Short mmCIF file of C-alpha atoms in Angstrom, two decimals:
data_model
loop_
_atom_site.label_atom_id
_atom_site.label_comp_id
_atom_site.label_asym_id
_atom_site.label_seq_id
_atom_site.Cartn_x
_atom_site.Cartn_y
_atom_site.Cartn_z
CA MET A 1409 -30.11 -36.33 57.97
CA ARG A 1410 -29.13 -34.17 60.86
CA PHE A 1411 -25.84 -34.61 62.75
CA LEU A 1412 -27.44 -34.13 66.30
CA PRO A 1413 -30.08 -36.52 66.05
CA GLU A 1414 -30.61 -36.21 70.12
CA LEU A 1415 -31.45 -32.33 69.31
CA SER A 1416 -33.48 -33.01 66.66
CA LYS A 1417 -36.96 -32.23 67.98
CA VAL A 1418 -38.89 -29.24 66.04
CA LYS A 1419 -39.41 -25.90 68.04
CA SER A 1420 -41.71 -23.59 67.59
CA ILE A 1421 -41.19 -20.62 65.17
CA SER A 1422 -40.69 -16.97 67.11
CA LYS A 1423 -42.48 -13.98 66.13
CA PRO A 1424 -40.66 -10.84 65.01
CA LEU A 1425 -39.58 -8.44 67.99
CA LYS A 1426 -42.02 -5.98 68.82
CA LYS A 1427 -41.08 -2.51 67.09
CA PRO A 1428 -41.03 0.98 68.46
CA ASP A 1429 -42.74 3.50 66.18
CA PHE A 1430 -40.09 5.11 63.75
CA THR A 1431 -42.25 8.11 62.57
CA LYS A 1432 -39.57 10.30 63.62
CA PRO A 1433 -36.10 11.02 61.12
CA ILE A 1434 -33.26 8.76 61.34
CA LEU A 1435 -30.41 8.51 58.91
CA PHE A 1436 -28.22 5.57 57.73
CA ILE A 1437 -24.79 6.00 56.25
CA PHE A 1438 -23.37 2.68 55.06
CA GLY A 1439 -20.27 1.56 52.60
CA PRO A 1440 -17.48 -0.60 52.16
CA THR A 1441 -14.58 -0.85 54.85
CA GLY A 1442 -12.21 2.32 54.04
CA VAL A 1443 -14.75 4.29 51.89
CA GLY A 1444 -14.34 7.29 54.82
CA LYS A 1445 -17.66 6.82 56.89
CA THR A 1446 -15.79 8.01 60.23
CA GLU A 1447 -14.32 11.25 58.36
CA LEU A 1448 -17.94 12.16 57.22
CA LEU A 1449 -19.05 11.82 60.63
CA LEU A 1450 -16.73 14.42 61.72
CA ASP A 1451 -18.61 16.84 59.55
CA LEU A 1452 -22.00 16.62 61.41
CA ASP A 1453 -23.62 18.87 64.11
CA PRO A 1454 -23.08 17.17 67.78
CA GLN A 1455 -25.56 19.20 68.59
CA ARG A 1456 -28.43 17.62 66.22
CA PHE A 1457 -26.80 14.04 65.58
CA SER A 1458 -25.60 10.98 67.50
CA VAL A 1459 -24.18 7.80 66.20
CA ILE A 1460 -25.42 4.65 66.25
CA ASN A 1461 -22.49 1.96 65.52
CA ALA A 1462 -23.44 -0.43 62.88
CA ASP A 1463 -20.00 -2.59 62.80
CA SER A 1464 -20.00 -6.04 63.97
CA ILE A 1465 -17.01 -5.96 65.48
CA GLN A 1466 -16.67 -2.33 66.93
CA VAL A 1467 -19.33 -3.64 69.49
CA TYR A 1468 -16.40 -5.52 71.27
CA ARG A 1469 -14.19 -3.87 74.12
CA TYR A 1470 -10.35 -4.13 73.45
CA LEU A 1471 -10.81 -4.65 69.77
CA ASP A 1472 -9.64 -0.86 68.62
CA ILE A 1473 -7.07 -0.60 65.92
CA GLY A 1474 -7.85 -3.66 64.07
CA SER A 1475 -11.56 -2.81 63.88
CA ALA A 1476 -10.69 0.78 62.88
CA LYS A 1477 -12.98 1.98 65.79
CA ALA A 1478 -13.47 5.86 66.04
CA ASP A 1479 -10.73 7.02 68.64
CA ALA A 1480 -11.49 8.72 71.81
CA SER A 1481 -11.11 12.32 69.76
CA VAL A 1482 -14.06 11.07 67.12
CA GLN A 1483 -16.22 9.91 70.18
CA ALA A 1484 -15.66 12.73 72.09
CA ALA A 1485 -16.41 15.20 69.18
CA ILE A 1486 -19.86 13.24 68.19
CA LYS A 1487 -21.68 10.80 70.65
CA HIS A 1488 -21.40 7.38 69.65
CA TYR A 1489 -23.73 4.13 70.75
CA LEU A 1490 -22.94 0.31 70.79
CA ILE A 1491 -19.18 1.03 70.52
CA ASP A 1492 -17.51 -1.35 73.42
CA SER A 1493 -20.45 -2.68 74.42
CA GLN A 1494 -19.59 -6.20 74.43
CA ALA A 1495 -16.60 -8.27 75.76
CA PRO A 1496 -14.78 -9.79 72.68
CA GLY A 1497 -15.75 -13.33 73.90
CA GLN A 1498 -19.41 -12.71 73.88
CA GLN A 1499 -22.12 -13.53 70.98
CA PHE A 1500 -23.47 -10.63 70.03
CA SER A 1501 -26.19 -11.41 67.50
CA VAL A 1502 -28.28 -9.39 64.60
CA GLY A 1503 -31.15 -9.73 67.34
CA ASP A 1504 -29.26 -7.79 70.13
CA PHE A 1505 -28.39 -5.27 67.62
CA ILE A 1506 -31.77 -4.46 66.79
CA GLU A 1507 -32.62 -4.53 70.52
CA GLN A 1508 -30.09 -1.92 71.48
CA ALA A 1509 -29.95 0.35 68.35
CA ASP A 1510 -33.89 0.59 68.98
CA GLN A 1511 -33.09 1.59 72.45
CA ALA A 1512 -30.41 4.28 71.43
CA CYS A 1513 -32.83 5.64 68.76
CA GLN A 1514 -35.55 6.20 71.40
CA GLU A 1515 -32.98 8.12 73.43
CA ILE A 1516 -31.52 10.14 71.02
CA TRP A 1517 -35.12 11.01 70.02
CA GLY A 1518 -35.69 12.17 73.31
CA GLU A 1519 -32.85 14.26 73.20
CA ASP A 1520 -34.29 15.79 69.98
CA LYS A 1521 -31.38 14.89 68.10
CA VAL A 1522 -31.08 12.63 64.85
CA PRO A 1523 -29.85 9.07 64.77
CA VAL A 1524 -27.30 8.27 62.46
CA VAL A 1525 -26.82 4.38 62.06
CA CYS A 1526 -23.17 4.07 60.31
CA GLY A 1527 -21.12 1.20 59.95
CA GLY A 1528 -20.33 -1.56 57.42
CA THR A 1529 -22.26 -4.71 58.28
CA ALA A 1530 -24.82 -5.00 55.88
CA TYR A 1531 -27.12 -7.55 57.41
CA TYR A 1532 -27.57 -5.05 60.79
CA PHE A 1533 -28.81 -2.65 58.35
CA LYS A 1534 -31.36 -4.77 56.36
CA HIS A 1535 -32.92 -6.35 59.47
CA PHE A 1536 -33.08 -3.20 61.76
CA LEU A 1537 -35.12 -1.83 58.77
CA PHE A 1538 -36.98 -4.45 57.68
CA GLY A 1539 -36.98 -6.90 60.97
CA LEU A 1540 -35.81 -10.63 61.75
CA SER A 1541 -36.82 -13.51 59.71
CA GLU A 1542 -39.08 -16.13 61.67
CA ALA A 1543 -36.12 -18.49 62.29
CA PRO A 1544 -36.08 -20.07 65.61
CA PRO A 1545 -34.30 -18.03 68.36
CA SER A 1546 -30.86 -19.36 69.26
CA ASP A 1547 -30.82 -22.56 71.50
CA GLU A 1548 -27.85 -22.30 73.94
CA LEU A 1549 -28.04 -26.04 74.25
CA ILE A 1550 -27.86 -26.99 70.40
CA ARG A 1551 -25.35 -23.76 69.79
CA ASN A 1552 -22.80 -25.24 72.20
CA HIS A 1553 -22.80 -28.88 70.73
CA ILE A 1554 -22.48 -27.30 67.35
CA ALA A 1555 -19.45 -25.09 68.94
CA SER A 1556 -18.02 -28.53 70.09
CA GLN A 1557 -18.39 -30.26 66.88
CA ILE A 1558 -16.62 -27.53 65.17
CA GLU A 1559 -13.55 -27.69 67.56
CA GLN A 1560 -13.20 -31.53 66.82
CA GLN A 1561 -13.55 -31.23 63.08
CA GLY A 1562 -12.80 -28.01 62.13
CA ARG A 1563 -14.11 -25.01 60.42
CA SER A 1564 -13.74 -26.40 57.03
CA TRP A 1565 -16.12 -29.54 58.10
CA ALA A 1566 -18.64 -26.96 59.06
CA TYR A 1567 -18.93 -25.32 55.91
CA GLU A 1568 -19.11 -28.31 53.85
CA TYR A 1569 -21.85 -29.53 55.97
CA LEU A 1570 -23.57 -25.76 55.52
CA LYS A 1571 -23.13 -26.54 51.63
CA ARG A 1572 -25.24 -29.82 52.10
CA VAL A 1573 -28.11 -28.87 54.27
CA ASP A 1574 -28.29 -25.27 53.23
CA PRO A 1575 -26.65 -24.42 49.79
CA VAL A 1576 -28.28 -20.95 49.33
CA SER A 1577 -26.74 -19.74 52.51
CA PHE A 1578 -23.46 -21.40 51.92
CA GLU A 1579 -23.36 -19.12 48.97
CA ARG A 1580 -24.07 -16.14 50.66
CA ILE A 1581 -21.63 -16.64 54.05
CA HIS A 1582 -18.09 -16.60 53.49
CA SER A 1583 -16.34 -19.59 54.54
CA SER A 1584 -14.29 -17.42 57.64
CA ASP A 1585 -17.50 -16.30 58.82
CA ILE A 1586 -17.79 -18.94 61.78
CA TYR A 1587 -20.52 -17.51 63.45
CA ARG A 1588 -22.99 -16.97 60.57
CA ILE A 1589 -22.06 -20.68 59.81
CA SER A 1590 -23.15 -21.75 63.07
CA ARG A 1591 -26.31 -19.85 63.57
CA ALA A 1592 -27.17 -21.37 59.94
CA LEU A 1593 -26.44 -24.95 61.34
CA GLU A 1594 -28.17 -23.99 64.55
CA VAL A 1595 -31.18 -23.33 62.56
CA TRP A 1596 -31.05 -26.55 60.65
CA GLU A 1597 -30.38 -28.72 63.94
CA THR A 1598 -33.42 -26.73 65.56
CA CYS A 1599 -36.33 -27.07 63.21
CA GLY A 1600 -34.96 -29.40 60.04
CA ARG A 1601 -35.38 -26.27 57.69
CA PRO A 1602 -32.68 -24.30 56.55
CA LEU A 1603 -32.01 -20.63 57.46
CA SER A 1604 -32.59 -19.63 54.00
CA SER A 1605 -36.18 -21.12 53.83
CA PHE A 1606 -37.05 -17.81 56.33
CA SER A 1607 -37.92 -14.97 54.58
CA ILE A 1608 -37.34 -11.57 55.95
CA PRO A 1609 -40.46 -9.00 56.37
CA SER A 1610 -41.10 -7.19 53.14
CA GLU A 1611 -42.53 -4.09 54.98
CA LYS A 1612 -40.25 -1.60 56.93
CA ARG A 1613 -40.64 -1.52 60.78
CA ASN A 1614 -43.36 0.65 61.89
CA GLY A 1615 -43.21 3.58 59.12
CA MET A 1616 -39.62 3.90 59.25
CA GLN A 1617 -38.60 6.09 56.41
CA PRO A 1618 -34.66 6.60 56.68
CA LEU A 1619 -32.60 8.80 54.57
CA ILE A 1620 -30.18 6.05 53.44
CA ILE A 1621 -26.64 7.40 51.77
CA GLY A 1622 -24.41 5.00 50.29
CA LEU A 1623 -20.72 5.71 50.35
CA GLN A 1624 -18.79 4.81 47.35
CA ARG A 1625 -15.25 5.46 45.82
CA GLU A 1626 -13.70 4.82 42.62
CA ALA A 1627 -12.29 1.32 42.92
CA GLU A 1628 -8.57 2.39 42.60
CA VAL A 1629 -9.06 5.05 45.02
CA LEU A 1630 -10.71 2.70 47.48
CA ARG A 1631 -7.62 -0.07 46.71
CA SER A 1632 -5.06 2.71 47.77
CA ARG A 1633 -6.89 3.95 50.55
CA LEU A 1634 -7.45 0.35 51.96
CA GLY A 1635 -3.89 -0.37 51.82
CA LEU A 1636 -2.80 3.04 53.52
CA ARG A 1637 -5.18 2.04 56.16
CA ILE A 1638 -3.53 -1.40 56.81
CA LYS A 1639 -0.01 0.20 57.07
CA ALA A 1640 -1.44 2.63 59.34
CA MET A 1641 -3.07 0.12 61.58
CA PHE A 1642 0.31 -1.31 61.87
CA ASP A 1643 2.08 1.83 62.45
CA GLU A 1644 -0.22 2.54 65.50
CA GLY A 1645 0.52 -0.86 67.01
CA LEU A 1646 -1.97 -3.55 65.85
CA GLU A 1647 0.60 -6.29 66.79
CA GLU A 1648 0.77 -5.00 70.38
CA GLU A 1649 -3.21 -4.99 70.65
CA ILE A 1650 -3.25 -8.83 69.24
CA ARG A 1651 -0.39 -9.63 71.87
CA SER A 1652 -2.62 -7.93 74.60
CA LEU A 1653 -5.56 -9.85 73.42
CA ILE A 1654 -3.50 -13.26 73.70
CA ARG A 1655 -2.44 -12.07 77.16
CA MET A 1656 -5.83 -11.54 78.33
CA GLY A 1657 -6.51 -15.27 77.30
CA ALA A 1658 -8.17 -14.77 73.99
CA GLN A 1659 -9.04 -17.62 71.84
CA ALA A 1660 -9.52 -17.65 67.94
CA SER A 1661 -13.02 -19.21 68.39
CA TRP A 1662 -13.98 -15.74 70.10
CA PRO A 1663 -16.76 -13.99 68.22
CA GLY A 1664 -14.84 -10.34 68.34
CA LEU A 1665 -11.88 -11.99 66.70
CA GLN A 1666 -13.58 -13.50 63.46
CA GLY A 1667 -13.59 -9.81 62.05
CA ILE A 1668 -10.60 -9.27 59.58
CA GLY A 1669 -7.79 -7.49 61.29
CA TYR A 1670 -7.94 -10.06 63.85
CA ARG A 1671 -8.62 -13.62 62.42
CA GLU A 1672 -5.46 -13.50 60.44
CA PHE A 1673 -3.38 -13.17 63.35
CA PHE A 1674 -4.80 -16.18 65.13
CA GLN A 1675 -4.45 -18.31 61.78
CA ALA A 1676 -0.95 -17.14 61.23
CA ARG A 1677 -0.35 -18.45 65.08
CA GLU A 1678 -1.93 -21.67 64.63
CA HIS A 1679 -0.03 -22.25 62.03
CA GLY A 1680 3.42 -21.05 63.25
CA GLU A 1681 3.89 -18.56 60.86
CA TRP A 1682 3.69 -15.30 62.33
CA SER A 1683 5.00 -12.83 59.72
CA ARG A 1684 4.03 -9.12 59.75
CA SER A 1685 4.56 -9.01 56.30
CA LEU A 1686 2.65 -12.08 55.23
CA ILE A 1687 -0.31 -11.14 57.67
CA ALA A 1688 -0.57 -7.43 56.54
CA ASP A 1689 -0.91 -8.82 53.09
CA GLN A 1690 -3.67 -11.40 53.78
CA ILE A 1691 -5.67 -8.62 55.65
CA GLU A 1692 -5.44 -6.36 52.31
CA ARG A 1693 -6.72 -9.37 50.36
CA ASN A 1694 -9.02 -10.21 52.81
CA SER A 1695 -10.52 -6.43 53.17
CA ARG A 1696 -10.55 -6.04 49.44
CA PHE A 1697 -12.67 -9.01 48.94
CA TYR A 1698 -15.40 -8.18 51.65
CA ALA A 1699 -15.43 -4.62 50.42
CA LYS A 1700 -16.76 -6.19 47.18
CA ARG A 1701 -19.27 -8.19 48.94
CA GLN A 1702 -20.20 -5.13 51.33
CA LEU A 1703 -21.01 -3.01 47.93
CA THR A 1704 -22.64 -5.88 46.42
CA PHE A 1705 -25.23 -6.29 49.53
CA PHE A 1706 -25.24 -2.60 49.73
CA ARG A 1707 -26.98 -2.29 46.38
CA SER A 1708 -29.80 -4.22 47.39
CA PHE A 1709 -30.92 -1.41 49.06
CA ALA A 1710 -33.13 0.27 46.19
CA GLU A 1711 -33.48 3.83 47.88
CA ALA A 1712 -30.07 4.55 48.54
CA VAL A 1713 -28.63 7.42 47.38
CA TRP A 1714 -25.08 6.68 46.41
CA LYS A 1715 -22.11 9.51 47.02
CA ASP A 1716 -18.44 9.87 47.07
CA PRO A 1717 -17.66 11.23 50.81
CA SER A 1718 -15.64 14.07 49.41
CA ASP A 1719 -19.10 15.53 48.04
CA LYS A 1720 -19.87 16.64 51.16
CA LYS A 1721 -21.86 20.05 50.32
CA ASP A 1722 -24.04 17.46 48.45
CA ILE A 1723 -24.23 15.19 51.35
CA HIS A 1724 -25.07 17.90 53.41
CA THR A 1725 -27.88 19.28 51.20
CA LEU A 1726 -29.53 15.92 51.25
CA ILE A 1727 -29.93 15.65 54.95
CA GLU A 1728 -31.07 19.33 55.09
CA ALA A 1729 -33.96 18.56 52.76
CA TYR A 1730 -34.58 15.30 54.37
CA LEU A 1731 -34.92 16.58 57.66
CA LYS A 1732 -37.26 19.56 56.37
CA THR A 1733 -39.73 17.08 55.58
CA PHE A 1734 -40.22 16.58 59.22
CA SER A 1735 -40.58 19.86 60.01
CA GLY A 1736 -44.03 20.57 59.19
#
């Protein structure tokens, strides 16, 4: 029994978006948070490559330090797309990502350069490679109704409701990922089918044959890097970035503030327990857990070649060998 009976009429299933022809070279570089993706980008020749950001928080303006966004010097060194493209209160769906990334690819190829899709949001890569499922498109009325219910009854209620109506999605989605929880409930309310029942296409979009490079480090090395990174964020002014967002009128429900490094501050604020040390510990714990989930998802890409980011020579050799296959 759905909790929004007045909105329960079944709607038609949309067809996947029309996709461009992907017969030109394209690189995927992904890995867990803190592994060293940005450092690797700086070793790429900016005359030959441009970057398409595949991080769901870095698309938002003003969310710089907490998202570990490439700073101005990095963006000046190599051109980036899909960074600072959204206001932090705006929704940015995976469909939006595919549409904008497709446009960026066309522009980059038009400059005789190679697009490098780089980031840590695993489902962006999955859907960019294979396309969207045939789940119903977003419905603003239903989405707003669900948001109202969550505001009244709380996030834990939404997560428990998801467990009842779509246990498969419940296992896949973290309890703090309110955007994906809401989307799964929206699909249920729209057509009475769980989101998990809609399969992703098994064929790559229009002949896309990317070189997929997965970055990994030894567990202890990654853990140490995460700790140093979080300390650096606070040293660089993460707390002031949060206070600046609050002065702008930021709300905990904003999509951009669901990311690790932001939601912990707003959760602490809601409970009146703002403590730098406690928040930093929570960010580190959440980051470690998220990195494990990222790796699990990324390992589903059977064609990925896994490298330690410090193996720069091997990575460049791999890239050059791939590009040669397009030069004939």
